Coordinates of C-alpha atoms in Angstrom, one line a residue:
M937 CA 0.0 0.0 0.0
N938 CA 1.2 3.5 -0.8
P939 CA 2.3 5.1 2.5
T940 CA 0.7 8.4 1.5
N941 CA -2.7 6.9 1.6
L942 CA -2.2 5.9 5.2
T943 CA -1.8 9.5 6.2
N944 CA -4.2 11.2 3.7
P945 CA -7.9 10.6 4.5
K946 CA -8.9 12.3 1.3
N947 CA -7.0 9.8 -0.9
Q948 CA -8.3 6.9 1.2
S949 CA -11.9 8.1 0.7
T950 CA -11.3 8.5 -3.1
Q951 CA -10.0 5.0 -3.4
T952 CA -12.9 3.7 -1.5
T953 CA -15.4 5.5 -3.7
D954 CA -13.7 4.2 -6.9
N955 CA -13.8 0.7 -5.6
A956 CA -17.5 1.1 -4.8
K957 CA -18.2 2.4 -8.2
N958 CA -16.4 -0.5 -9.9
R959 CA -18.3 -3.0 -7.8
A960 CA -21.6 -1.3 -8.7
Q961 CA -20.7 -1.3 -12.4
N962 CA -19.7 -4.9 -12.3
A963 CA -22.9 -5.8 -10.4
Q964 CA -25.0 -3.8 -12.9
S965 CA -23.3 -5.5 -15.9
A966 CA -23.9 -8.9 -14.3
Q967 CA -27.5 -8.0 -13.7
L968 CA -28.0 -6.9 -17.3
L969 CA -26.3 -10.1 -18.6
Y970 CA -28.4 -12.2 -16.3
A971 CA -31.6 -10.3 -17.4
D972 CA -30.7 -10.8 -21.1
T973 CA -30.0 -14.5 -20.5
L974 CA -33.2 -14.8 -18.4
L975 CA -35.3 -13.1 -21.0
E976 CA -33.8 -15.3 -23.7
D977 CA -34.4 -18.5 -21.7
F978 CA -38.0 -17.3 -20.9
I979 CA -38.8 -16.7 -24.6
K980 CA -37.4 -20.1 -25.6
E981 CA -39.3 -21.8 -22.8
C982 CA -42.6 -20.1 -23.8
I983 CA -42.1 -21.3 -27.3
A984 CA -41.2 -24.8 -26.2
H985 CA -44.2 -25.1 -23.9
S986 CA -46.8 -23.6 -26.2
Q987 CA -49.9 -25.9 -26.0
N988 CA -51.1 -25.1 -29.5
P989 CA -48.8 -26.3 -32.3
L990 CA -49.9 -23.4 -34.5
E991 CA -49.2 -20.9 -31.7
N992 CA -45.8 -22.5 -31.3
H993 CA -45.0 -21.9 -34.9
I994 CA -46.2 -18.3 -34.7
N995 CA -44.0 -17.7 -31.6
Q996 CA -41.0 -19.4 -33.3
T997 CA -41.5 -17.2 -36.4
K998 CA -41.8 -14.1 -34.3
Y999 CA -38.6 -15.0 -32.4
I1000 CA -36.5 -15.8 -35.4
L1001 CA -37.6 -12.6 -37.2
T1002 CA -36.8 -10.5 -34.2
Q1003 CA -33.3 -12.1 -34.0
T1004 CA -32.5 -11.0 -37.6
A1005 CA -34.1 -7.6 -37.6
A1006 CA -36.7 -5.5 -35.8
L1007 CA -40.2 -6.4 -36.7
S1008 CA -42.0 -4.1 -39.1
Q1009 CA -45.5 -2.8 -38.1
S1010 CA -46.9 -4.9 -40.9
A1011 CA -45.2 -8.1 -39.6
K1012 CA -46.4 -7.4 -36.0
H1013 CA -50.0 -6.9 -37.3
T1014 CA -49.8 -10.1 -39.3
L1015 CA -48.5 -12.2 -36.4
N1016 CA -51.2 -10.8 -34.0
E1017 CA -53.9 -11.6 -36.6
L1018 CA -52.6 -15.1 -36.9
V1019 CA -52.8 -15.6 -33.1
S1020 CA -56.4 -14.4 -33.2
L1021 CA -57.1 -16.5 -36.3
I1022 CA -56.5 -19.8 -34.4
D1023 CA -60.0 -19.6 -32.8
S1024 CA -61.7 -17.4 -35.4
P1025 CA -64.1 -18.4 -38.2
I1026 CA -62.8 -19.1 -41.7
K1027 CA -63.3 -16.4 -44.3
I1028 CA -65.3 -17.0 -47.5
A1029 CA -65.3 -14.3 -50.1
V1030 CA -68.4 -13.7 -52.2
I1031 CA -67.2 -12.7 -55.6
G1032 CA -69.0 -11.8 -58.7
Q1033 CA -69.4 -9.5 -61.6
F1034 CA -71.1 -6.1 -61.1
S1035 CA -74.8 -6.3 -60.5
S1036 CA -74.8 -10.1 -60.1
G1037 CA -76.9 -9.9 -56.9
K1038 CA -74.3 -10.5 -54.2
S1039 CA -76.1 -8.5 -51.6
T1040 CA -79.4 -10.2 -52.3
F1041 CA -77.7 -13.6 -52.2
L1042 CA -76.1 -12.9 -48.8
N1043 CA -79.4 -11.8 -47.4
A1044 CA -80.8 -15.1 -48.5
I1045 CA -77.9 -17.0 -46.8
L1046 CA -78.3 -15.0 -43.6
G1047 CA -82.1 -15.4 -43.7
Q1048 CA -82.5 -11.6 -43.1
K1049 CA -82.7 -8.7 -45.4
I1050 CA -79.8 -6.7 -44.0
L1051 CA -77.6 -5.6 -46.9
P1052 CA -78.9 -3.2 -49.5
S1053 CA -79.3 -4.6 -53.0
G1054 CA -79.2 -3.1 -56.4
I1055 CA -76.7 -0.8 -58.0
T1056 CA -75.9 1.4 -55.0
P1057 CA -72.7 3.1 -53.8
V1058 CA -72.6 0.9 -50.7
T1059 CA -72.0 -2.2 -52.7
A1060 CA -68.7 -0.7 -53.9
K1061 CA -67.3 -1.1 -50.4
V1062 CA -66.1 -4.3 -48.7
C1063 CA -68.5 -5.5 -46.1
E1064 CA -67.2 -8.1 -43.6
I1065 CA -70.2 -10.1 -42.3
C1066 CA -69.4 -11.8 -39.0
Y1067 CA -71.0 -13.2 -35.9
G1068 CA -72.3 -11.0 -33.2
Q1069 CA -74.6 -11.2 -30.2
T1070 CA -76.7 -8.4 -31.7
L1071 CA -77.2 -6.9 -35.1
G1072 CA -74.9 -4.0 -35.6
L1073 CA -72.7 -2.1 -38.0
E1074 CA -69.1 -0.9 -37.5
V1075 CA -67.8 1.6 -40.0
F1076 CA -64.0 1.8 -40.7
F1077 CA -62.9 5.2 -42.1
A1078 CA -59.9 5.9 -44.2
N1079 CA -58.3 7.9 -41.4
N1080 CA -58.1 4.8 -39.3
T1081 CA -61.0 5.7 -37.0
T1082 CA -64.1 3.6 -36.5
A1083 CA -67.7 4.3 -35.5
L1084 CA -70.8 2.2 -34.6
M1085 CA -73.7 3.1 -36.8
P1086 CA -77.3 1.9 -37.2
L1087 CA -78.0 -0.5 -40.0
E1088 CA -80.0 2.2 -41.8
F1089 CA -76.6 3.8 -42.4
L1090 CA -76.1 1.3 -45.3
N1091 CA -79.1 2.6 -47.1
N1092 CA -78.6 6.3 -46.4
T1093 CA -74.9 6.9 -47.1
N1094 CA -74.2 9.5 -49.7
K1095 CA -71.2 9.6 -52.0
Q1096 CA -69.4 12.3 -50.0
T1097 CA -69.5 10.2 -46.9
L1098 CA -68.8 7.0 -48.7
A1099 CA -65.6 8.5 -50.1
K1100 CA -64.2 8.7 -46.5
I1101 CA -65.0 5.1 -45.6
S1102 CA -62.6 2.2 -46.0
H1103 CA -64.9 -0.7 -45.3
F1104 CA -67.8 -2.0 -43.2
K1105 CA -68.1 -4.8 -40.6
L1106 CA -71.6 -6.1 -40.0
Y1107 CA -72.4 -8.2 -37.0
A1108 CA -75.4 -10.6 -37.0
P1109 CA -76.6 -13.4 -34.6
V1110 CA -76.7 -16.0 -37.4
E1111 CA -75.5 -19.5 -36.6
I1112 CA -73.5 -20.0 -39.8
L1113 CA -71.4 -16.9 -39.0
R1114 CA -70.0 -18.8 -36.0
S1115 CA -68.0 -20.9 -38.5
I1116 CA -67.8 -18.6 -41.5
T1117 CA -67.2 -14.9 -42.0
F1118 CA -68.4 -13.7 -45.4
L1119 CA -66.7 -11.0 -47.3
D1120 CA -69.0 -9.1 -49.6
T1121 CA -66.7 -7.6 -52.3
P1122 CA -67.0 -4.9 -55.0
G1123 CA -66.4 -7.5 -57.7
F1124 CA -64.3 -7.4 -60.9
N1125 CA -66.5 -5.8 -63.5
S1126 CA -67.4 -2.5 -61.9
Q1127 CA -66.6 0.9 -63.4
N1128 CA -63.9 1.6 -60.8
E1129 CA -60.5 -0.1 -61.2
S1130 CA -59.8 0.2 -57.5
D1131 CA -62.7 -2.2 -56.9
T1132 CA -61.0 -5.0 -58.8
K1133 CA -57.8 -4.3 -56.9
T1134 CA -59.7 -4.5 -53.6
T1135 CA -61.3 -7.8 -54.6
N1136 CA -57.9 -9.2 -55.5
E1137 CA -56.5 -8.3 -52.1
I1138 CA -59.4 -10.1 -50.4
L1139 CA -58.8 -13.2 -52.4
K1140 CA -55.3 -13.4 -51.0
Q1141 CA -56.6 -13.8 -47.4
A1142 CA -59.8 -15.7 -48.1
D1143 CA -60.1 -19.4 -47.2
G1144 CA -62.6 -20.1 -50.0
I1145 CA -65.0 -18.4 -52.4
I1146 CA -68.5 -18.3 -53.7
W1147 CA -68.5 -17.1 -57.3
L1148 CA -71.9 -15.5 -58.2
S1149 CA -72.9 -15.3 -61.8
L1150 CA -76.1 -14.5 -63.7
I1151 CA -77.6 -17.6 -65.1
D1152 CA -78.7 -16.0 -68.3
N1153 CA -75.3 -14.4 -68.9
V1154 CA -72.9 -17.1 -67.7
G1155 CA -69.7 -18.1 -69.4
K1156 CA -68.7 -14.9 -71.1
N1157 CA -65.0 -14.7 -72.2
S1158 CA -64.4 -11.9 -69.8
E1159 CA -65.8 -14.0 -66.9
K1160 CA -63.7 -17.0 -67.8
E1161 CA -60.6 -14.9 -68.1
I1162 CA -61.2 -13.6 -64.5
L1163 CA -61.8 -17.1 -63.2
H1164 CA -58.7 -18.6 -64.7
S1165 CA -56.6 -15.6 -63.6
H1166 CA -57.8 -15.2 -60.0
I1167 CA -60.1 -18.0 -58.9
Q1168 CA -58.7 -21.3 -60.2
K1169 CA -56.4 -21.7 -57.2
Y1170 CA -59.5 -22.0 -54.9
A1171 CA -61.2 -24.7 -57.0
T1172 CA -61.3 -27.4 -54.3
K1173 CA -63.1 -25.2 -51.8
S1174 CA -65.3 -23.0 -54.0
I1175 CA -68.7 -23.1 -55.5
C1176 CA -70.2 -21.3 -58.5
V1177 CA -73.8 -20.1 -57.9
L1178 CA -75.9 -19.2 -60.9
N1179 CA -78.3 -16.6 -59.6
Q1180 CA -81.7 -15.5 -60.9
K1181 CA -82.8 -18.8 -62.2
D1182 CA -86.4 -17.5 -61.8
R1183 CA -85.8 -15.4 -65.0
L1184 CA -85.7 -18.6 -67.1
K1185 CA -88.8 -20.1 -68.5
N1186 CA -88.6 -23.7 -67.3
E1187 CA -86.4 -26.4 -65.8
D1188 CA -85.1 -27.4 -69.3
E1189 CA -83.5 -23.9 -69.7
I1190 CA -82.0 -24.1 -66.2
Q1191 CA -80.5 -27.5 -67.0
T1192 CA -79.1 -26.2 -70.3
S1193 CA -77.5 -23.3 -68.5
L1194 CA -76.0 -25.6 -65.9
K1195 CA -74.6 -27.9 -68.6
Y1196 CA -73.0 -25.0 -70.4
A1197 CA -71.6 -23.6 -67.1
N1198 CA -70.1 -27.0 -66.2
E1199 CA -68.4 -27.1 -69.6
A1200 CA -67.2 -23.5 -69.6
F1201 CA -66.0 -23.6 -66.0
S1202 CA -64.5 -27.1 -66.1
G1203 CA -61.9 -27.5 -63.3
L1204 CA -62.7 -24.2 -61.7
F1205 CA -65.2 -25.1 -59.1
S1206 CA -66.0 -28.0 -56.7
H1207 CA -69.7 -27.5 -57.4
I1208 CA -72.0 -25.5 -59.6
V1209 CA -75.7 -24.8 -58.6
A1210 CA -78.5 -22.7 -59.9
I1211 CA -80.6 -20.7 -57.4
S1212 CA -82.9 -17.7 -57.1
A1213 CA -81.8 -15.4 -54.2
K1214 CA -85.0 -13.5 -54.8
Q1215 CA -87.2 -16.6 -54.3
A1216 CA -85.1 -17.6 -51.2
Q1217 CA -86.3 -14.5 -49.4
D1218 CA -89.9 -15.6 -49.9
H1219 CA -90.6 -18.2 -47.3
A1220 CA -93.2 -19.8 -49.5
R1221 CA -90.8 -20.3 -52.4
K1222 CA -87.6 -20.9 -50.4
A1223 CA -87.5 -24.6 -51.3
E1224 CA -88.0 -23.8 -55.0
S1225 CA -85.1 -21.3 -54.8
N1226 CA -82.6 -24.1 -54.3
I1227 CA -80.7 -22.0 -51.8
Q1228 CA -80.5 -25.1 -49.7
A1229 CA -77.9 -26.5 -52.2
V1230 CA -75.6 -23.7 -51.3
L1231 CA -76.2 -24.2 -47.6
D1232 CA -75.6 -27.9 -47.9
F1233 CA -72.3 -27.2 -49.7
L1234 CA -71.2 -24.9 -46.9
Y1235 CA -72.2 -27.2 -44.1
T1236 CA -71.0 -30.5 -45.6
Q1237 CA -67.8 -29.4 -47.3
I1238 CA -66.5 -26.0 -46.2
I1239 CA -67.3 -26.0 -42.5
P1240 CA -66.1 -29.6 -41.9
N1241 CA -62.9 -28.8 -43.7
A1242 CA -62.3 -25.6 -41.7
S1243 CA -59.9 -27.3 -39.4
S1244 CA -57.6 -28.1 -42.3
Y1245 CA -58.1 -24.6 -44.0
K1246 CA -56.9 -22.8 -40.9
P1247 CA -53.6 -24.5 -40.3
H1248 CA -52.9 -24.2 -44.0
R1249 CA -53.6 -20.5 -44.0
I1250 CA -51.6 -19.9 -40.8
L1251 CA -48.6 -21.9 -41.9
K1252 CA -48.8 -20.4 -45.3
Q1253 CA -48.7 -16.9 -43.9
L1254 CA -45.9 -17.8 -41.5
Q1255 CA -43.9 -19.1 -44.5
A1256 CA -44.9 -16.0 -46.4
L1257 CA -43.5 -13.8 -43.6
T1258 CA -40.2 -15.8 -43.5
L1259 CA -40.0 -15.8 -47.3
Q1260 CA -40.7 -12.1 -47.3
E1261 CA -37.8 -11.5 -44.9
L1262 CA -35.6 -13.8 -47.0
Y1263 CA -36.7 -12.0 -50.1
M1264 CA -36.1 -8.6 -48.6
T1265 CA -32.6 -9.7 -47.4
H1266 CA -31.9 -11.1 -50.9
K1267 CA -33.1 -7.9 -52.5
Y1268 CA -31.1 -5.8 -50.1
A1269 CA -28.0 -7.8 -51.1
L1270 CA -28.9 -7.2 -54.8
R1271 CA -29.2 -3.5 -54.2
L1272 CA -25.8 -3.4 -52.5
Q1273 CA -24.3 -5.4 -55.4
E1274 CA -25.9 -2.9 -57.8
L1275 CA -24.3 -0.1 -55.9
Q1276 CA -21.0 -1.9 -55.9
S1277 CA -21.2 -2.4 -59.7
Y1278 CA -22.4 1.2 -60.3
L1279 CA -19.5 2.7 -58.3
S1280 CA -16.9 0.5 -60.0
L1281 CA -18.2 1.5 -63.5
Q1282 CA -18.8 5.2 -62.8
N1283 CA -15.6 6.5 -64.4
A1284 CA -16.2 4.5 -67.6
Q1285 CA -19.8 5.7 -67.5
I1286 CA -18.7 9.4 -67.6
K1287 CA -16.7 8.8 -70.6
F1288 CA -19.5 6.9 -72.3
D1289 CA -22.0 9.6 -71.4
L1290 CA -19.7 12.3 -72.9
L1291 CA -19.6 10.4 -76.1
Q1292 CA -23.4 10.4 -76.3
T1293 CA -23.6 14.2 -76.0
H1294 CA -22.9 16.9 -78.6
L1295 CA -19.9 18.1 -76.6
Q1296 CA -17.3 16.2 -78.7
D1297 CA -18.7 17.9 -81.8
E1298 CA -19.1 21.2 -80.1
F1299 CA -15.5 21.1 -78.9
D1300 CA -14.1 20.0 -82.3
A1301 CA -16.2 22.8 -83.9
L1302 CA -14.2 25.4 -81.9
F1303 CA -11.0 24.6 -83.7
R1304 CA -12.7 24.3 -87.1
Q1305 CA -14.2 27.7 -86.6
Y1306 CA -10.9 29.1 -85.4
D1307 CA -9.2 27.6 -88.4
A1308 CA -11.9 28.9 -90.8
Q1309 CA -11.6 32.4 -89.4
L1310 CA -7.8 32.4 -90.0
E1311 CA -8.5 30.9 -93.4
N1312 CA -11.0 33.7 -94.2
L1313 CA -8.6 36.3 -92.8
S1314 CA -5.8 35.1 -95.0
L1315 CA -8.1 35.0 -98.0
K1316 CA -9.0 38.7 -97.4
I1317 CA -5.4 39.7 -97.3
F1318 CA -4.6 37.6 -100.3
N1319 CA -7.4 39.1 -102.3
A1320 CA -6.2 42.6 -101.3
L1321 CA -2.9 42.1 -103.0
R1322 CA -2.4 44.4 -106.0
E1323 CA -0.4 44.2 -109.2
Q1324 CA 1.5 47.3 -110.2
E1325 CA 3.7 47.9 -113.2
I1326 CA 7.0 49.7 -112.5
E1327 CA 10.0 50.8 -114.4
F1328 CA 13.6 50.6 -113.2
S1329 CA 17.0 50.8 -114.8
I1330 CA 19.8 48.4 -114.6
P1331 CA 23.4 48.9 -115.8
H1332 CA 24.5 46.9 -118.8
K1333 CA 27.9 46.8 -120.4
S1334 CA 28.1 46.7 -124.1
A1335 CA 30.6 44.7 -126.2
F1336 CA 32.9 47.7 -126.2
G1337 CA 32.9 47.9 -122.5
L1338 CA 30.6 50.9 -122.2
T1339 CA 28.0 50.9 -119.4
K1340 CA 24.5 51.8 -120.4
L1341 CA 21.3 51.9 -118.4
H1342 CA 18.5 49.7 -119.6
T1343 CA 15.0 50.5 -118.5
L1344 CA 12.9 47.5 -117.6
K1345 CA 9.1 47.3 -117.1
Q1346 CA 8.0 44.8 -114.5
T1347 CA 4.6 43.8 -113.0
I1348 CA 5.0 43.4 -109.3
T1349 CA 2.7 42.5 -106.4
T1350 CA 2.2 45.1 -103.7
L1351 CA 0.4 45.0 -100.3
P1352 CA -1.7 48.0 -99.3
K1353 CA -1.1 47.3 -95.7
D1354 CA -2.5 50.5 -94.2
E1355 CA -5.7 50.0 -96.2
I1356 CA -6.0 46.4 -95.2
L1357 CA -5.2 47.1 -91.6
S1358 CA -7.9 49.8 -91.4
L1359 CA -10.4 47.4 -93.1
L1360 CA -9.7 44.4 -90.8
T1361 CA -9.5 46.3 -87.5
H1362 CA -12.7 48.4 -88.0
N1363 CA -15.3 47.5 -85.4
E1364 CA -17.9 46.8 -87.9
N1365 CA -15.7 44.3 -89.7
Q1366 CA -17.3 40.9 -90.1
T1367 CA -14.1 39.1 -89.2
I1368 CA -14.0 40.8 -85.8
R1369 CA -17.6 40.0 -85.2
D1370 CA -17.0 36.4 -86.1
L1371 CA -14.0 36.2 -83.8
R1372 CA -15.9 37.7 -80.9
K1373 CA -18.6 35.1 -81.5
L1374 CA -15.9 32.4 -81.5
R1375 CA -14.4 33.9 -78.3
F1376 CA -17.9 33.6 -76.7
Q1377 CA -18.2 30.0 -77.9
I1378 CA -14.8 29.0 -76.5
S1379 CA -15.7 30.6 -73.1
N1380 CA -19.2 29.1 -73.3
F1381 CA -17.9 25.6 -73.8
G1382 CA -16.8 25.7 -70.2
K1383 CA -20.5 26.3 -69.3
S1384 CA -21.5 23.5 -71.6
F1385 CA -19.1 21.2 -69.9
E1386 CA -20.4 22.5 -66.6
C1387 CA -23.9 21.6 -67.7
F1388 CA -22.7 18.2 -68.6
L1389 CA -21.1 17.7 -65.2
H1390 CA -24.2 19.1 -63.5
Q1391 CA -26.3 16.6 -65.5
E1392 CA -23.9 13.8 -64.5
L1393 CA -24.3 15.0 -60.8
Q1394 CA -28.1 15.0 -61.2
T1395 CA -28.0 11.5 -62.7
F1396 CA -25.7 10.5 -59.9
Q1397 CA -28.0 11.9 -57.2
E1398 CA -31.1 10.6 -58.9
T1399 CA -29.5 7.1 -59.1
F1400 CA -28.7 7.2 -55.4
H1401 CA -32.1 8.6 -54.4
K1402 CA -33.7 5.8 -56.4
W1403 CA -31.3 3.3 -54.9
L1404 CA -32.0 4.7 -51.4
F1405 CA -35.8 4.5 -52.1
Q1406 CA -35.5 0.9 -53.3
V1407 CA -33.1 -0.2 -50.5
Q1408 CA -35.3 1.3 -47.8
K1409 CA -38.0 -1.2 -48.8
Y1410 CA -35.7 -4.0 -47.8
T1411 CA -33.8 -2.8 -44.7
Q1412 CA -34.1 -0.6 -41.7
D1413 CA -30.5 0.5 -42.0
N1414 CA -30.0 4.2 -42.6
E1415 CA -28.2 4.5 -45.9
Q1416 CA -28.8 8.3 -46.1
P1417 CA -25.3 9.3 -44.8
L1418 CA -23.6 7.1 -47.4
T1419 CA -25.6 8.7 -50.2
I1420 CA -24.8 12.2 -49.0
T1421 CA -21.1 11.5 -48.7
L1422 CA -20.8 10.0 -52.1
T1423 CA -22.8 12.8 -53.7
K1424 CA -20.8 15.5 -52.0
D1425 CA -17.4 14.0 -52.9
Y1426 CA -18.5 13.4 -56.5
Q1427 CA -19.5 17.0 -56.8
N1428 CA -16.1 18.2 -55.3
A1429 CA -14.2 16.1 -57.9
S1430 CA -16.4 17.5 -60.7
Q1431 CA -15.9 21.0 -59.6
K1432 CA -12.1 20.6 -59.4
A1433 CA -11.9 19.3 -63.0
L1434 CA -14.4 22.0 -64.2
F1435 CA -12.4 24.9 -62.7
A1436 CA -9.2 23.7 -64.4
L1437 CA -10.9 23.5 -67.8
Q1438 CA -12.6 26.8 -67.5
S1439 CA -9.4 28.5 -66.5
E1440 CA -7.6 27.4 -69.7
L1441 CA -10.6 28.1 -71.9
E1442 CA -10.8 31.7 -70.5
T1443 CA -7.1 32.1 -71.4
L1444 CA -7.7 31.0 -75.0
S1445 CA -10.8 33.2 -75.2
H1446 CA -9.1 36.3 -73.9
L1447 CA -6.0 35.8 -76.1
L1448 CA -8.1 35.5 -79.2
I1449 CA -9.3 39.2 -79.1
I1450 CA -6.6 40.9 -77.2
S1451 CA -3.9 39.8 -79.8
Y1452 CA -6.1 40.4 -82.8
Q1453 CA -4.8 43.8 -84.0
N1454 CA -1.2 43.0 -83.1
A1455 CA -1.5 39.7 -85.0
I1456 CA -2.8 41.5 -88.1
E1457 CA -0.2 44.2 -87.9
L1458 CA 2.6 41.7 -87.5
A1459 CA 1.4 39.5 -90.4
L1460 CA 1.1 42.5 -92.7
E1461 CA 4.5 43.9 -91.7
K1462 CA 6.2 40.6 -92.4
I1463 CA 4.5 40.1 -95.7
D1464 CA 5.2 43.7 -96.8
A1465 CA 8.8 43.4 -95.7
K1466 CA 9.4 40.3 -97.6
I1467 CA 7.8 41.8 -100.8
T1468 CA 9.9 44.9 -100.4
F1469 CA 13.2 43.0 -99.7
A1470 CA 12.6 40.7 -102.7
L1471 CA 11.9 43.7 -104.9
K1472 CA 15.0 45.5 -103.8
K1473 CA 17.2 42.4 -104.5
H1474 CA 15.4 41.9 -107.8
K1475 CA 16.2 45.5 -108.9
E1476 CA 19.8 44.9 -108.1
N1477 CA 20.1 41.7 -110.0
P1478 CA 17.0 40.5 -111.8
K1479 CA 18.7 37.4 -113.0
E1480 CA 19.8 36.2 -109.6
F1481 CA 16.8 37.4 -107.5
A1482 CA 13.2 36.9 -108.4
L1483 CA 10.3 38.9 -107.2
W1484 CA 8.4 37.4 -104.2
I1485 CA 4.8 37.0 -105.0
P1486 CA 3.1 35.8 -101.8
T1487 CA 0.8 32.8 -102.2
F1488 CA -2.2 32.1 -100.1
E1489 CA -0.3 29.5 -98.1
N1490 CA 2.5 32.1 -97.4
I1491 CA -0.1 34.6 -96.0
R1492 CA -1.7 31.8 -93.9
D1493 CA 1.6 30.9 -92.4
F1494 CA 2.1 34.5 -91.2
I1495 CA -1.4 34.7 -89.9
N1496 CA -0.9 31.4 -88.0
Q1497 CA 2.2 32.8 -86.3
G1498 CA 0.4 36.0 -85.2
F1499 CA -2.6 34.2 -83.9
H1500 CA -0.8 31.4 -81.9
Y1501 CA -2.1 28.7 -84.2
G1502 CA 0.1 26.0 -82.6
L1503 CA -1.3 26.8 -79.1
Y1504 CA -4.9 26.6 -80.2
Q1505 CA -4.2 23.5 -82.2
D1506 CA -2.7 21.8 -79.1
K1507 CA -5.5 22.8 -76.7
L1508 CA -8.5 22.4 -79.0
F1509 CA -7.7 19.8 -81.6
L1510 CA -5.0 17.3 -80.9
T1511 CA -5.5 14.0 -79.1
N1512 CA -4.6 15.3 -75.7
S1513 CA -7.1 18.2 -75.8
L1514 CA -8.3 20.1 -72.7
Y1515 CA -11.6 18.4 -72.0
K1516 CA -10.2 14.9 -72.5
K1517 CA -7.5 15.6 -70.0
M1518 CA -10.0 17.0 -67.6
L1519 CA -12.3 14.0 -68.0
F1520 CA -9.5 11.6 -67.5
N1521 CA -8.5 13.4 -64.3
L1522 CA -12.1 13.4 -63.0
S1523 CA -12.7 9.8 -63.7
A1524 CA -9.3 8.9 -62.0
E1525 CA -10.2 10.8 -58.9
I1526 CA -13.7 9.3 -58.7
E1527 CA -12.2 5.8 -59.2
I1528 CA -9.8 6.3 -56.3
F1529 CA -12.7 7.5 -54.1
Y1530 CA -15.0 4.6 -54.9
Q1531 CA -12.3 2.1 -54.0
H1532 CA -12.6 3.4 -50.5
Y1533 CA -16.0 1.9 -50.2
A1534 CA -15.2 -1.5 -51.6
T1535 CA -14.3 -3.1 -48.2
M1536 CA -17.4 -1.8 -46.5
L1537 CA -19.8 -3.1 -49.2
A1538 CA -18.0 -6.5 -49.2
Q1539 CA -18.5 -6.8 -45.4
K1540 CA -22.2 -5.9 -45.7
L1541 CA -22.7 -8.5 -48.3
A1542 CA -21.0 -11.2 -46.2
D1543 CA -23.3 -10.3 -43.2
L1544 CA -26.4 -10.6 -45.5
A1545 CA -25.3 -14.0 -46.8
Q1546 CA -25.2 -15.3 -43.2
K1547 CA -28.6 -13.8 -42.5
K1548 CA -30.1 -15.6 -45.5
Q1549 CA -28.8 -19.0 -44.2
N1550 CA -30.5 -18.4 -40.9
L1551 CA -33.8 -17.6 -42.5
K1552 CA -33.6 -20.6 -44.8
A1553 CA -33.1 -22.9 -41.8
H1554 CA -36.2 -21.5 -40.2
L1555 CA -38.2 -21.8 -43.4
K1556 CA -37.4 -25.5 -43.4
V1557 CA -38.8 -25.8 -39.8
L1558 CA -42.1 -24.2 -41.0
R1559 CA -42.3 -26.5 -44.0
D1560 CA -41.9 -29.5 -41.7
G1561 CA -45.0 -28.2 -39.8
R1562 CA -47.2 -29.1 -42.8
D1563 CA -48.2 -32.2 -40.9
L1564 CA -50.7 -30.0 -39.0
M1565 CA -52.8 -29.6 -42.1

């Protein structure tokens, strides 16, 4: 022990306090660990000792899903519904084309005239008909609120109120509803496409169906198409009811319709019967209505088989939940692979996108226009050359040694440089206007390239926003920071390349006009000096020295020198031109940046691969539970 602590109460107190804190922290950690272990054991024990095999499967699914990811609200809702479904009635959807008499038929089944019949707005909403101690109506609104209403509400609802309603739930003390809940649907052939969508959604959760058709209009192609597309999967536990048989003249016509329906709907239904829902509501004609055939089917086939329908439905939905999680994990991995691929190809994509634009042509046109302006300028100077006849004397010795002067006449080429200079440097000169336009185009190309980079950035952002939108469907991980970082760094790399390009373009643009007059003067001076020098030498010795008559190519060479032709050719025309260098630098920087994310993406993909294995193992457990069905 430190001797100081023996004599210093303050130090001794501090050490005691620290030791107490450490003991408290260790105790707390142990408690948390024990609590986690206890909770884990408790959950497993609850699952293991579940009395109902279906409930056991539900709990196991809930447990495995919470081990891999937090449960979504949708998954929680589904699992809770499955728990309540264990002791709930099966669901039978009543489906039919518009105006096929579904409401009247259901009233006949229930033995009470409850639902409104005919073409009314109410029949466009789903009505769940279930057992209740008393007759009542619960209205579910689109804003997730509910309200209890009198039954008269079904007959008195206007379109404005109906638009705010999601669906209805009707409670009735009818014995058949203890075993079966009926779902009165909008049908497939109504004028509103959303009705068909709603009906399709109901089919996904229904345990069986009653397809209602008009006996005198049965077997149309549109009806058969719907049945083959949506109903065929329920053939073993569905019945086709041909309603309004009372509209036919006699039994022969009824049997003819039944025969045709059996041929047209072969393999689609377990049974096909002809009834009159209208007659069924008349006690005196109930037997004649044949409604008992429907009731017999429900009591002898659907209700007895309810015990097999329910496990099938529960296990099917549990598998669907697990498959959905497996699907989402798989899709999330695919999204990450797409991101990985997109990032690795981005530099090549920029080059490809550039080739698809007009920028290559626009940039090449700059040099062509520059070259054409110098060509035009040279042509103007060449066309301004004048021929002039002059006389000059040269000494000549005769045969006797006497020197005489001989006068020669010679046509020479002259350059009116002052006149040409005045013409070419006047503000209204077309050449100056054309060069100013070219100067603007050179400078403006930087803006065009900026627009290209901005479009690339927008595409980059849109791609990641779409990717983020897609990936958020499959994971609860927050990928927003990654998207922001990539976009920001991409923009910085773009701006760096852009500024370098614009700087050089501005130099070329500025040089084009600022050197114009000096270039003209220099070219004219050189041409004139060479003409004058050649003339002088020619006058001295015509035989040895010829006159210099400038060709168009000669003039163009002097113009090229004055206007820095080699510089513009290098920057605007040759293989290693400005924008190609800038694009190369940009893509190289982006490639380096993207490599930074390769390790992170690879690790994420490895984690997802392990997650998929765990889900597949649980799916096998659920499939082994099919012995309950």
